């Protein structure tokens, strides 16, 4: 068994622990008990994850003296809505959860985001425990406290910053993750390497897929360090995590959230951001090529299909929130391992980079 890894996330005034270990699901109850009181808790999961791990988590919580209520919602991004949050709250009320209760999110980023949002609003905020079950959720969405839901006008428009009380990463759960879902996690890992860790970038090609805990821990450290400087996304520090996301989000939207998984769209967005960085931030071309090679190594897309409607990517960018008052602040890298916001990037640069994809 892998040794247990512990990361302490300090995002003043919030501080929480992330436990990383194989087999942790069986001891969720004991782990949570050390941290939280209360009797009732809601375990929120989806229709793919609940049949795989719901019972194990429930049994462990019951054995530790808790009264868990398993709430299962349909798998997929479509469930991340206000309506679904309301329905979950109704079930929690019916199950007798009160201000002393807590919420466990058992699933990928969709479950992490909606369960965190429910925890943030239920009785004006009760503790949230994240049990991420996708690689993307372990290295990215479970860290940083952003919770929320989508509306017809866009993704994540309604939400709250509600940092988790505890994050429990059982790396064994990744064994059942479909290949594409697994690979998309590497888009965010490669993003972290580009913006903050040249050493990790160099080591990624040879990463031991059978022992992912150290890699997950490193990524949590990178994200939490950035979040700690700017939890509420106000100083520009947290914006660095959006490297590749301006174009990536636009590609996701243009593909109607069906054509590409988030990480796949981000892979394409990273290629575009690298091309902009070569032109405007002095990123050496061989570094740009090494990034593209690494994305391909994890079977991530680096080219758009020839029939993809490129104009549908570019058009909405002109009213993107990051393009406030006509001034574009685009995340660029001058060398692998660091990133900064640039105001030298024009919409034409971005149009050109999308055209080259
Ligand atoms: N809060 C944040 O800071 C943040 C950051 C990045 C992404 N996100 C959000 O995360 C979401 C994407 O997360 P995701 O990629 O994890 O998507 P997801 O939660 O939809 O999970 C992907 C798929 O894998 C299935 N699944 C999950 N774990 C499994 C397992 N162990 N075995 C088998 N199947 C499993 C799910 O049922 C789903 O079908 C988006 O909604 C995005 O907005 C949030
Ligand atoms: Zn992302």
CSV table of N, CA and C and ligand atoms in Angstrom, one decimal, residues 46 48-49 52-53 75-77 80 107-111 113 133-134 136-137 140-143 146-147 150 155-156 173-174 176-178 181 184 188 223 238 262, ligand 1:
chain,number,residue,atom,x,y,z
A,46,UNK,N,-23.1,10.7,-8.2
A,46,UNK,CA,-23.9,10.6,-9.4
A,46,UNK,C,-24.1,9.2,-9.8
A,48,UNK,N,-23.0,7.3,-12.1
A,48,UNK,CA,-21.9,6.4,-12.4
A,48,UNK,C,-21.1,6.0,-11.1
A,49,UNK,N,-20.9,7.0,-10.3
A,49,UNK,CA,-20.0,6.8,-9.1
A,49,UNK,C,-20.7,6.1,-7.9
A,52,UNK,N,-20.5,2.4,-7.8
A,52,UNK,CA,-19.2,1.9,-7.6
A,52,UNK,C,-18.7,2.0,-6.2
A,53,UNK,N,-18.9,3.2,-5.6
A,53,UNK,CA,-18.3,3.5,-4.3
A,53,UNK,C,-19.3,3.9,-3.2
A,75,UNK,N,-25.5,11.5,-13.8
A,75,UNK,CA,-24.1,11.9,-14.1
A,75,UNK,C,-24.1,12.9,-15.2
A,76,UNK,N,-23.1,13.8,-15.2
A,76,UNK,CA,-22.9,14.7,-16.3
A,76,UNK,C,-23.1,16.2,-16.0
A,77,UNK,N,-22.5,17.0,-16.8
A,77,UNK,CA,-22.6,18.5,-16.6
A,77,UNK,C,-24.0,19.1,-16.5
A,80,UNK,N,-25.5,20.1,-13.2
A,80,UNK,CA,-25.0,21.2,-12.4
A,80,UNK,C,-25.8,22.4,-12.5
A,107,UNK,N,-17.5,12.2,-6.1
A,107,UNK,CA,-17.6,12.1,-7.6
A,107,UNK,C,-16.5,13.0,-8.2
A,108,UNK,N,-16.8,13.3,-9.5
A,108,UNK,CA,-15.8,14.2,-10.2
A,108,UNK,C,-16.1,15.7,-10.0
A,109,UNK,N,-15.6,16.5,-10.8
A,109,UNK,CA,-15.8,17.9,-10.6
A,109,UNK,C,-17.2,18.4,-10.6
A,110,UNK,N,-18.1,17.8,-11.3
A,110,UNK,CA,-19.5,18.2,-11.4
A,110,UNK,C,-20.1,18.0,-9.9
A,111,UNK,N,-19.8,16.8,-9.4
A,111,UNK,CA,-20.3,16.6,-8.0
A,111,UNK,C,-19.6,17.5,-7.0
A,113,UNK,N,-18.5,20.5,-7.5
A,113,UNK,CA,-19.0,21.8,-7.6
A,113,UNK,C,-20.4,22.0,-7.0
A,133,UNK,N,-13.3,11.8,-7.4
A,133,UNK,CA,-13.1,10.4,-8.0
A,133,UNK,C,-12.5,10.5,-9.4
A,134,UNK,N,-12.2,11.7,-9.9
A,134,UNK,CA,-11.6,11.8,-11.2
A,134,UNK,C,-10.2,12.4,-11.0
A,136,UNK,N,-8.9,14.8,-12.7
A,136,UNK,CA,-9.1,16.2,-12.8
A,136,UNK,C,-9.6,16.8,-11.5
A,137,UNK,N,-10.5,16.1,-10.9
A,137,UNK,CA,-11.1,16.7,-9.6
A,137,UNK,C,-10.0,16.6,-8.5
A,140,UNK,N,-7.4,19.4,-9.4
A,140,UNK,CA,-7.8,20.8,-9.7
A,140,UNK,C,-9.1,21.2,-9.0
A,141,UNK,N,-10.3,20.6,-9.4
A,141,UNK,CA,-11.5,21.2,-8.9
A,141,UNK,C,-11.8,21.0,-7.4
A,142,UNK,N,-11.2,20.0,-6.7
A,142,UNK,CA,-11.5,19.8,-5.3
A,142,UNK,C,-10.7,20.8,-4.4
A,143,UNK,N,-9.7,21.5,-5.1
A,143,UNK,CA,-8.9,22.4,-4.3
A,143,UNK,C,-9.2,23.9,-4.7
A,146,UNK,N,-13.8,26.9,-5.0
A,146,UNK,CA,-14.8,27.4,-5.9
A,146,UNK,C,-15.9,26.4,-6.1
A,147,UNK,N,-17.1,26.8,-5.8
A,147,UNK,CA,-18.3,25.9,-6.0
A,147,UNK,C,-19.3,26.6,-6.8
A,150,UNK,N,-24.3,25.9,-13.2
A,150,UNK,CA,-24.4,26.6,-14.5
A,150,UNK,C,-25.8,27.1,-14.7
A,155,UNK,N,-21.5,28.8,-18.0
A,155,UNK,CA,-21.0,27.9,-16.9
A,155,UNK,C,-20.6,28.6,-15.7
A,156,UNK,N,-20.9,28.0,-14.5
A,156,UNK,CA,-20.4,28.5,-13.2
A,156,UNK,C,-20.7,30.0,-13.0
A,173,UNK,N,-9.6,4.7,-6.7
A,173,UNK,CA,-10.9,4.9,-7.4
A,173,UNK,C,-10.6,5.3,-8.9
A,174,UNK,N,-9.4,5.7,-9.2
A,174,UNK,CA,-9.1,6.1,-10.6
A,174,UNK,C,-9.0,4.9,-11.5
A,176,UNK,N,-11.3,2.7,-12.2
A,176,UNK,CA,-12.5,2.5,-13.0
A,176,UNK,C,-12.8,3.7,-13.9
A,177,UNK,N,-11.9,4.7,-13.9
A,177,UNK,CA,-12.2,5.9,-14.7
A,177,UNK,C,-11.9,5.6,-16.2
A,178,UNK,N,-12.9,5.9,-17.1
A,178,UNK,CA,-12.6,5.7,-18.5
A,178,UNK,C,-11.4,6.4,-19.0
A,181,UNK,N,-11.4,10.2,-19.7
A,181,UNK,CA,-11.6,11.0,-18.5
A,181,UNK,C,-10.3,11.0,-17.7
A,184,UNK,N,-7.8,13.4,-19.6
A,184,UNK,CA,-8.1,14.9,-19.6
A,184,UNK,C,-7.5,15.5,-18.3
A,188,UNK,N,-4.8,19.5,-17.1
A,188,UNK,CA,-4.6,20.5,-16.0
A,188,UNK,C,-3.2,20.3,-15.3
A,223,UNK,N,-1.5,24.3,-7.0
A,223,UNK,CA,-2.8,25.0,-7.1
A,223,UNK,C,-3.0,25.8,-5.8
A,238,UNK,N,-4.6,34.3,-9.1
A,238,UNK,CA,-5.4,33.1,-9.4
A,238,UNK,C,-5.6,33.0,-10.9
A,262,UNK,N,-13.7,18.8,-20.9
A,262,UNK,CA,-13.0,20.1,-20.5
A,262,UNK,C,-11.5,20.0,-20.7
B,1,LIG,N1,-14.3,24.3,-8.8
B,1,LIG,C1,-13.3,24.4,-9.5
B,1,LIG,O1,-12.3,25.1,-9.2
B,1,LIG,C2,-13.2,23.6,-10.8
B,1,LIG,C3,-12.0,23.5,-11.5
B,1,LIG,C4,-12.0,22.8,-12.7
B,1,LIG,C5,-13.2,22.1,-13.2
B,1,LIG,N2,-14.3,22.3,-12.4
B,1,LIG,C6,-15.6,21.7,-12.9
B,1,LIG,O2,-15.4,20.3,-12.9
B,1,LIG,C7,-16.3,19.7,-13.8
B,1,LIG,C8,-15.5,18.6,-14.6
B,1,LIG,O3,-15.1,17.7,-13.7
B,1,LIG,P1,-14.8,16.1,-14.2
B,1,LIG,O4,-14.0,16.1,-15.4
B,1,LIG,O5,-14.3,15.4,-13.0
B,1,LIG,O6,-16.3,15.7,-14.6
B,1,LIG,P2,-17.5,14.8,-14.0
B,1,LIG,O7,-17.7,15.0,-12.6
B,1,LIG,O8,-18.6,14.9,-15.0
B,1,LIG,O9,-16.8,13.3,-14.2
B,1,LIG,C9,-16.6,12.8,-15.5
B,1,LIG,C10,-17.3,11.5,-15.7
B,1,LIG,O10,-16.6,10.4,-15.0
B,1,LIG,C11,-17.5,9.7,-14.2
B,1,LIG,N3,-16.7,9.2,-13.1
B,1,LIG,C12,-16.2,10.0,-12.0
B,1,LIG,N4,-15.4,9.3,-11.3
B,1,LIG,C13,-15.4,8.0,-11.8
B,1,LIG,C14,-14.7,6.8,-11.4
B,1,LIG,N5,-13.8,6.8,-10.4
B,1,LIG,N6,-14.9,5.7,-12.2
B,1,LIG,C15,-15.8,5.8,-13.2
B,1,LIG,N7,-16.4,6.8,-13.6
B,1,LIG,C16,-16.2,8.0,-12.9
B,1,LIG,C17,-18.6,10.7,-13.9
B,1,LIG,O11,-19.8,10.0,-13.6
B,1,LIG,C18,-18.7,11.4,-15.2
B,1,LIG,O12,-19.5,10.7,-16.1
B,1,LIG,C19,-16.9,20.8,-14.6
B,1,LIG,O13,-18.2,21.0,-14.2
B,1,LIG,C20,-16.0,22.0,-14.3
B,1,LIG,O14,-16.7,23.2,-14.4
B,1,LIG,C21,-14.4,23.0,-11.3
